[in-house]
């Protein structure tokens, strides 16, 4: 089975939750790829010498056979369409409505809950950083996350839709912003996030950030 040359651009610290999402998608698909980094902290992505995607100047960027694509959820959907099941592993549910719900969850996690993302950045998740108490806005955002995630996982199963999908990794990361900080998290959600965190593809990404932090 032919596998084209694929490059994934990441931030240099491997702290981006969106890079993690694409990295996990590629791993789950079984697609070999080259991993390259750009130093966002030093503005390397803004320099004309950066060979990444000039339109948005953000990571992740996927390069495949001359085609460049940014925005993690768009990349995941492209990978699912380009490397479609059953020849390749599935990263979205087979059922049409469940697949739409998974994409809805991904879009929600990327567009909402900003106080959590600001007050519990991913150095908490990937580098063990500790932050101060949540603001009132942070607490309200947490309450929304817990209510929504609780409803999505009310079935009591370890994955959102029976079999694992990429939205599971994305949701687990949002919950772990709180759980790994030591904030109080409802037990079913903490157990769900811990279970998702043990997935081999996720652990491989965590190892990258741990190596860089160490």
PDB file of C-alpha atoms in Angstrom:
ATOM      1  CA  UNK A   1       0.000   0.000   0.000  1.00  0.00           C
ATOM      2  CA  UNK A   2       1.604   3.294  -1.101  1.00  0.00           C
ATOM      3  CA  UNK A   3       2.227   5.828   1.643  1.00  0.00           C
ATOM      4  CA  UNK A   4       3.052   9.365   0.481  1.00  0.00           C
ATOM      5  CA  UNK A   5       5.648  11.561   2.160  1.00  0.00           C
ATOM      6  CA  UNK A   6       4.007  13.496   4.990  1.00  0.00           C
ATOM      7  CA  UNK A   7       5.447  16.267   7.154  1.00  0.00           C
ATOM      8  CA  UNK A   8       3.867  17.593  10.336  1.00  0.00           C
ATOM      9  CA  UNK A   9       5.016  20.951  11.680  1.00  0.00           C
ATOM     10  CA  UNK A  10       4.792  21.426  15.464  1.00  0.00           C
ATOM     11  CA  UNK A  11       5.669  24.060  18.007  1.00  0.00           C
ATOM     12  CA  UNK A  12       9.170  23.468  19.377  1.00  0.00           C
ATOM     13  CA  UNK A  13       7.973  22.537  22.877  1.00  0.00           C
ATOM     14  CA  UNK A  14       5.224  20.134  21.743  1.00  0.00           C
ATOM     15  CA  UNK A  15       2.745  22.010  23.928  1.00  0.00           C
ATOM     16  CA  UNK A  16       0.091  22.632  21.254  1.00  0.00           C
ATOM     17  CA  UNK A  17      -3.121  20.664  21.869  1.00  0.00           C
ATOM     18  CA  UNK A  18      -3.876  20.994  18.176  1.00  0.00           C
ATOM     19  CA  UNK A  19      -0.551  19.527  17.141  1.00  0.00           C
ATOM     20  CA  UNK A  20      -1.264  16.669  19.536  1.00  0.00           C
ATOM     21  CA  UNK A  21      -4.615  16.077  17.852  1.00  0.00           C
ATOM     22  CA  UNK A  22      -3.017  15.781  14.400  1.00  0.00           C
ATOM     23  CA  UNK A  23      -0.093  13.741  15.721  1.00  0.00           C
ATOM     24  CA  UNK A  24      -2.543  11.278  17.297  1.00  0.00           C
ATOM     25  CA  UNK A  25      -4.590  11.135  14.087  1.00  0.00           C
ATOM     26  CA  UNK A  26      -1.508  10.276  12.018  1.00  0.00           C
ATOM     27  CA  UNK A  27      -0.401   7.659  14.539  1.00  0.00           C
ATOM     28  CA  UNK A  28      -3.842   6.062  14.641  1.00  0.00           C
ATOM     29  CA  UNK A  29      -3.985   5.977  10.837  1.00  0.00           C
ATOM     30  CA  UNK A  30      -0.641   4.194  10.797  1.00  0.00           C
ATOM     31  CA  UNK A  31       0.841   6.850   8.517  1.00  0.00           C
ATOM     32  CA  UNK A  32       4.607   7.442   8.705  1.00  0.00           C
ATOM     33  CA  UNK A  33       5.530  11.112   8.794  1.00  0.00           C
ATOM     34  CA  UNK A  34       8.403  13.480   9.380  1.00  0.00           C
ATOM     35  CA  UNK A  35       8.054  15.763  12.399  1.00  0.00           C
ATOM     36  CA  UNK A  36       9.498  19.267  12.138  1.00  0.00           C
ATOM     37  CA  UNK A  37       9.338  22.106  14.641  1.00  0.00           C
ATOM     38  CA  UNK A  38       9.130  25.884  14.556  1.00  0.00           C
ATOM     39  CA  UNK A  39       9.915  28.073  17.583  1.00  0.00           C
ATOM     40  CA  UNK A  40       6.765  30.087  18.213  1.00  0.00           C
ATOM     41  CA  UNK A  41       8.165  31.747  21.353  1.00  0.00           C
ATOM     42  CA  UNK A  42      10.922  33.380  19.314  1.00  0.00           C
ATOM     43  CA  UNK A  43       8.650  34.264  16.413  1.00  0.00           C
ATOM     44  CA  UNK A  44      10.266  31.853  13.979  1.00  0.00           C
ATOM     45  CA  UNK A  45       6.872  31.189  12.405  1.00  0.00           C
ATOM     46  CA  UNK A  46       6.642  34.876  11.423  1.00  0.00           C
ATOM     47  CA  UNK A  47       9.934  34.913   9.552  1.00  0.00           C
ATOM     48  CA  UNK A  48       9.946  34.663   5.750  1.00  0.00           C
ATOM     49  CA  UNK A  49      12.486  31.843   6.004  1.00  0.00           C
ATOM     50  CA  UNK A  50       9.987  29.495   7.665  1.00  0.00           C
ATOM     51  CA  UNK A  51       8.929  26.827   5.208  1.00  0.00           C
ATOM     52  CA  UNK A  52       5.527  26.359   6.802  1.00  0.00           C
ATOM     53  CA  UNK A  53       2.104  27.468   5.709  1.00  0.00           C
ATOM     54  CA  UNK A  54       2.325  31.179   4.899  1.00  0.00           C
ATOM     55  CA  UNK A  55      -1.421  31.858   4.974  1.00  0.00           C
ATOM     56  CA  UNK A  56      -2.064  31.453   8.715  1.00  0.00           C
ATOM     57  CA  UNK A  57       1.453  31.207  10.225  1.00  0.00           C
ATOM     58  CA  UNK A  58       0.210  28.748  12.816  1.00  0.00           C
ATOM     59  CA  UNK A  59       0.833  25.146  13.730  1.00  0.00           C
ATOM     60  CA  UNK A  60      -0.012  22.421  13.106  1.00  0.00           C
ATOM     61  CA  UNK A  61       0.736  22.367   9.406  1.00  0.00           C
ATOM     62  CA  UNK A  62       0.438  19.195   7.342  1.00  0.00           C
ATOM     63  CA  UNK A  63       2.463  18.922   4.141  1.00  0.00           C
ATOM     64  CA  UNK A  64       1.654  16.073   1.777  1.00  0.00           C
ATOM     65  CA  UNK A  65       2.655  15.848  -1.888  1.00  0.00           C
ATOM     66  CA  UNK A  66       2.826  19.615  -2.334  1.00  0.00           C
ATOM     67  CA  UNK A  67      -0.434  20.259  -0.481  1.00  0.00           C
ATOM     68  CA  UNK A  68      -0.251  22.288   2.735  1.00  0.00           C
ATOM     69  CA  UNK A  69      -3.081  22.434   5.255  1.00  0.00           C
ATOM     70  CA  UNK A  70      -3.450  24.053   8.664  1.00  0.00           C
ATOM     71  CA  UNK A  71      -6.124  23.932  11.409  1.00  0.00           C
ATOM     72  CA  UNK A  72      -6.173  20.629  13.240  1.00  0.00           C
ATOM     73  CA  UNK A  73      -9.795  19.612  12.757  1.00  0.00           C
ATOM     74  CA  UNK A  74      -9.545  20.331   9.018  1.00  0.00           C
ATOM     75  CA  UNK A  75      -6.408  18.193   8.884  1.00  0.00           C
ATOM     76  CA  UNK A  76      -8.090  15.313  10.714  1.00  0.00           C
ATOM     77  CA  UNK A  77     -11.060  15.374   8.343  1.00  0.00           C
ATOM     78  CA  UNK A  78      -8.723  15.496   5.345  1.00  0.00           C
ATOM     79  CA  UNK A  79      -6.775  12.504   6.652  1.00  0.00           C
ATOM     80  CA  UNK A  80     -10.001  10.562   7.183  1.00  0.00           C
ATOM     81  CA  UNK A  81     -11.121  11.304   3.616  1.00  0.00           C
ATOM     82  CA  UNK A  82      -7.719  10.844   1.966  1.00  0.00           C
ATOM     83  CA  UNK A  83      -6.843   7.665   3.869  1.00  0.00           C
ATOM     84  CA  UNK A  84     -10.313   6.265   4.156  1.00  0.00           C
ATOM     85  CA  UNK A  85     -11.443   3.137   6.002  1.00  0.00           C
ATOM     86  CA  UNK A  86     -11.423   0.205   5.623  1.00  0.00           C
ATOM     87  CA  UNK A  87      -7.987   0.395   4.001  1.00  0.00           C
ATOM     88  CA  UNK A  88      -6.837   2.695   6.811  1.00  0.00           C
ATOM     89  CA  UNK A  89      -7.779   2.898  10.463  1.00  0.00           C
ATOM     90  CA  UNK A  90     -10.815   5.007  11.313  1.00  0.00           C
ATOM     91  CA  UNK A  91     -10.479   8.179  13.413  1.00  0.00           C
ATOM     92  CA  UNK A  92     -14.132   9.250  13.182  1.00  0.00           C
ATOM     93  CA  UNK A  93     -17.275   7.194  13.887  1.00  0.00           C
ATOM     94  CA  UNK A  94     -18.803   5.264  10.996  1.00  0.00           C
ATOM     95  CA  UNK A  95     -22.342   6.379  11.841  1.00  0.00           C
ATOM     96  CA  UNK A  96     -23.164   9.678  10.109  1.00  0.00           C
ATOM     97  CA  UNK A  97     -24.792  11.341  13.117  1.00  0.00           C
ATOM     98  CA  UNK A  98     -22.067  10.233  15.512  1.00  0.00           C
ATOM     99  CA  UNK A  99     -19.438  11.476  13.088  1.00  0.00           C
ATOM    100  CA  UNK A 100     -21.171  14.850  12.930  1.00  0.00           C
ATOM    101  CA  UNK A 101     -21.334  14.927  16.741  1.00  0.00           C
ATOM    102  CA  UNK A 102     -17.621  14.181  17.005  1.00  0.00           C
ATOM    103  CA  UNK A 103     -16.858  17.090  14.691  1.00  0.00           C
ATOM    104  CA  UNK A 104     -19.223  19.289  16.700  1.00  0.00           C
ATOM    105  CA  UNK A 105     -17.313  18.426  19.879  1.00  0.00           C
ATOM    106  CA  UNK A 106     -14.005  19.253  18.206  1.00  0.00           C
ATOM    107  CA  UNK A 107     -15.316  22.612  16.976  1.00  0.00           C
ATOM    108  CA  UNK A 108     -16.730  23.424  20.430  1.00  0.00           C
ATOM    109  CA  UNK A 109     -13.472  22.633  22.210  1.00  0.00           C
ATOM    110  CA  UNK A 110     -11.619  24.946  19.808  1.00  0.00           C
ATOM    111  CA  UNK A 111     -14.045  27.862  19.927  1.00  0.00           C
ATOM    112  CA  UNK A 112     -15.360  27.924  23.514  1.00  0.00           C
ATOM    113  CA  UNK A 113     -14.042  27.535  27.081  1.00  0.00           C
ATOM    114  CA  UNK A 114     -11.436  30.264  26.585  1.00  0.00           C
ATOM    115  CA  UNK A 115     -11.020  30.938  30.348  1.00  0.00           C
ATOM    116  CA  UNK A 116      -9.925  27.322  30.853  1.00  0.00           C
ATOM    117  CA  UNK A 117      -7.462  27.559  27.987  1.00  0.00           C
ATOM    118  CA  UNK A 118      -6.064  30.832  29.382  1.00  0.00           C
ATOM    119  CA  UNK A 119      -5.923  29.842  33.064  1.00  0.00           C
ATOM    120  CA  UNK A 120      -4.918  26.217  32.524  1.00  0.00           C
ATOM    121  CA  UNK A 121      -2.563  26.366  29.513  1.00  0.00           C
ATOM    122  CA  UNK A 122      -1.011  23.205  28.205  1.00  0.00           C
ATOM    123  CA  UNK A 123       2.261  23.599  30.097  1.00  0.00           C
ATOM    124  CA  UNK A 124       0.105  22.279  32.961  1.00  0.00           C
ATOM    125  CA  UNK A 125      -0.612  19.174  30.878  1.00  0.00           C
ATOM    126  CA  UNK A 126       2.757  18.580  29.255  1.00  0.00           C
ATOM    127  CA  UNK A 127       5.280  20.151  31.647  1.00  0.00           C
ATOM    128  CA  UNK A 128       3.690  19.823  35.077  1.00  0.00           C
ATOM    129  CA  UNK A 129       3.321  23.586  35.581  1.00  0.00           C
ATOM    130  CA  UNK A 130       1.053  24.785  38.397  1.00  0.00           C
ATOM    131  CA  UNK A 131      -1.226  27.800  38.145  1.00  0.00           C
ATOM    132  CA  UNK A 132      -3.228  29.848  40.611  1.00  0.00           C
ATOM    133  CA  UNK A 133      -6.905  29.550  41.544  1.00  0.00           C
ATOM    134  CA  UNK A 134      -9.483  29.834  38.817  1.00  0.00           C
ATOM    135  CA  UNK A 135     -11.224  33.156  38.271  1.00  0.00           C
ATOM    136  CA  UNK A 136     -14.988  33.429  38.360  1.00  0.00           C
ATOM    137  CA  UNK A 137     -14.988  33.257  34.571  1.00  0.00           C
ATOM    138  CA  UNK A 138     -12.779  30.185  34.792  1.00  0.00           C
ATOM    139  CA  UNK A 139     -15.135  28.507  37.245  1.00  0.00           C
ATOM    140  CA  UNK A 140     -18.121  29.225  35.000  1.00  0.00           C
ATOM    141  CA  UNK A 141     -16.264  27.769  32.022  1.00  0.00           C
ATOM    142  CA  UNK A 142     -15.369  24.674  34.048  1.00  0.00           C
ATOM    143  CA  UNK A 143     -19.004  24.207  35.059  1.00  0.00           C
ATOM    144  CA  UNK A 144     -19.996  24.345  31.383  1.00  0.00           C
ATOM    145  CA  UNK A 145     -17.314  21.814  30.443  1.00  0.00           C
ATOM    146  CA  UNK A 146     -18.332  19.411  33.203  1.00  0.00           C
ATOM    147  CA  UNK A 147     -22.041  19.635  32.367  1.00  0.00           C
ATOM    148  CA  UNK A 148     -21.505  19.117  28.654  1.00  0.00           C
ATOM    149  CA  UNK A 149     -18.925  16.347  29.039  1.00  0.00           C
ATOM    150  CA  UNK A 150     -21.067  14.688  31.687  1.00  0.00           C
ATOM    151  CA  UNK A 151     -24.016  14.598  29.308  1.00  0.00           C
ATOM    152  CA  UNK A 152     -21.872  13.252  26.470  1.00  0.00           C
ATOM    153  CA  UNK A 153     -20.493  10.496  28.711  1.00  0.00           C
ATOM    154  CA  UNK A 154     -23.698   9.731  30.619  1.00  0.00           C
ATOM    155  CA  UNK A 155     -23.701   6.273  28.999  1.00  0.00           C
ATOM    156  CA  UNK A 156     -20.803   5.318  31.284  1.00  0.00           C
ATOM    157  CA  UNK A 157     -18.628   3.892  28.498  1.00  0.00           C
ATOM    158  CA  UNK A 158     -14.896   4.612  28.151  1.00  0.00           C
ATOM    159  CA  UNK A 159     -15.253   6.300  24.735  1.00  0.00           C
ATOM    160  CA  UNK A 160     -17.690   8.890  23.446  1.00  0.00           C
ATOM    161  CA  UNK A 161     -19.207   6.735  20.721  1.00  0.00           C
ATOM    162  CA  UNK A 162     -18.355   3.125  21.531  1.00  0.00           C
ATOM    163  CA  UNK A 163     -15.100   2.821  19.622  1.00  0.00           C
ATOM    164  CA  UNK A 164     -12.395   5.462  20.084  1.00  0.00           C
ATOM    165  CA  UNK A 165     -12.378   8.529  17.852  1.00  0.00           C
ATOM    166  CA  UNK A 166     -10.178  11.616  17.620  1.00  0.00           C
ATOM    167  CA  UNK A 167     -12.711  13.695  19.587  1.00  0.00           C
ATOM    168  CA  UNK A 168     -11.962  11.470  22.608  1.00  0.00           C
ATOM    169  CA  UNK A 169      -8.358  12.647  22.683  1.00  0.00           C
ATOM    170  CA  UNK A 170      -9.400  16.282  22.271  1.00  0.00           C
ATOM    171  CA  UNK A 171     -11.985  16.135  25.057  1.00  0.00           C
ATOM    172  CA  UNK A 172      -9.626  14.272  27.385  1.00  0.00           C
ATOM    173  CA  UNK A 173      -6.994  16.948  26.934  1.00  0.00           C
ATOM    174  CA  UNK A 174      -9.438  19.686  27.939  1.00  0.00           C
ATOM    175  CA  UNK A 175     -10.423  17.760  31.066  1.00  0.00           C
ATOM    176  CA  UNK A 176      -6.784  17.060  31.894  1.00  0.00           C
ATOM    177  CA  UNK A 177      -6.003  20.771  31.905  1.00  0.00           C
ATOM    178  CA  UNK A 178      -7.887  20.663  35.200  1.00  0.00           C
ATOM    179  CA  UNK A 179      -7.229  17.140  36.442  1.00  0.00           C
ATOM    180  CA  UNK A 180      -3.445  17.361  36.045  1.00  0.00           C
ATOM    181  CA  UNK A 181      -3.430  20.758  37.760  1.00  0.00           C
ATOM    182  CA  UNK A 182      -5.132  19.157  40.754  1.00  0.00           C
ATOM    183  CA  UNK A 183      -8.435  20.962  40.332  1.00  0.00           C
ATOM    184  CA  UNK A 184     -11.527  19.089  41.464  1.00  0.00           C
ATOM    185  CA  UNK A 185     -12.943  17.048  38.590  1.00  0.00           C
ATOM    186  CA  UNK A 186     -15.981  14.742  38.778  1.00  0.00           C
ATOM    187  CA  UNK A 187     -14.758  11.179  39.141  1.00  0.00           C
ATOM    188  CA  UNK A 188     -16.357   9.811  35.945  1.00  0.00           C
ATOM    189  CA  UNK A 189     -14.739  12.579  33.881  1.00  0.00           C
ATOM    190  CA  UNK A 190     -11.362  12.160  35.581  1.00  0.00           C
ATOM    191  CA  UNK A 191     -11.489   8.411  34.918  1.00  0.00           C
ATOM    192  CA  UNK A 192     -12.458   8.985  31.290  1.00  0.00           C
ATOM    193  CA  UNK A 193      -9.582  11.415  30.749  1.00  0.00           C
ATOM    194  CA  UNK A 194      -7.084   9.126  32.487  1.00  0.00           C
ATOM    195  CA  UNK A 195      -8.207   6.198  30.335  1.00  0.00           C
ATOM    196  CA  UNK A 196      -7.843   8.209  27.125  1.00  0.00           C
ATOM    197  CA  UNK A 197      -4.430   9.452  28.252  1.00  0.00           C
ATOM    198  CA  UNK A 198      -3.045   5.911  28.247  1.00  0.00           C
ATOM    199  CA  UNK A 199      -3.651   5.433  24.548  1.00  0.00           C
ATOM    200  CA  UNK A 200      -0.344   4.614  22.825  1.00  0.00           C
ATOM    201  CA  UNK A 201      -0.612   7.446  20.294  1.00  0.00           C
ATOM    202  CA  UNK A 202      -1.192   9.984  23.074  1.00  0.00           C
ATOM    203  CA  UNK A 203       1.656   8.625  25.168  1.00  0.00           C
ATOM    204  CA  UNK A 204       4.031   8.984  22.221  1.00  0.00           C
ATOM    205  CA  UNK A 205       3.209  12.671  21.974  1.00  0.00           C
ATOM    206  CA  UNK A 206       3.546  13.157  25.727  1.00  0.00           C
ATOM    207  CA  UNK A 207       7.003  11.573  25.494  1.00  0.00           C
ATOM    208  CA  UNK A 208       8.010  14.232  22.935  1.00  0.00           C
ATOM    209  CA  UNK A 209       7.019  17.111  25.193  1.00  0.00           C
ATOM    210  CA  UNK A 210       8.585  15.432  28.238  1.00  0.00           C
ATOM    211  CA  UNK A 211      11.858  14.990  26.402  1.00  0.00           C
ATOM    212  CA  UNK A 212      11.863  18.640  25.316  1.00  0.00           C
ATOM    213  CA  UNK A 213      10.941  19.856  28.828  1.00  0.00           C
ATOM    214  CA  UNK A 214      13.577  17.644  30.428  1.00  0.00           C
TER     215      UNK A 214
END
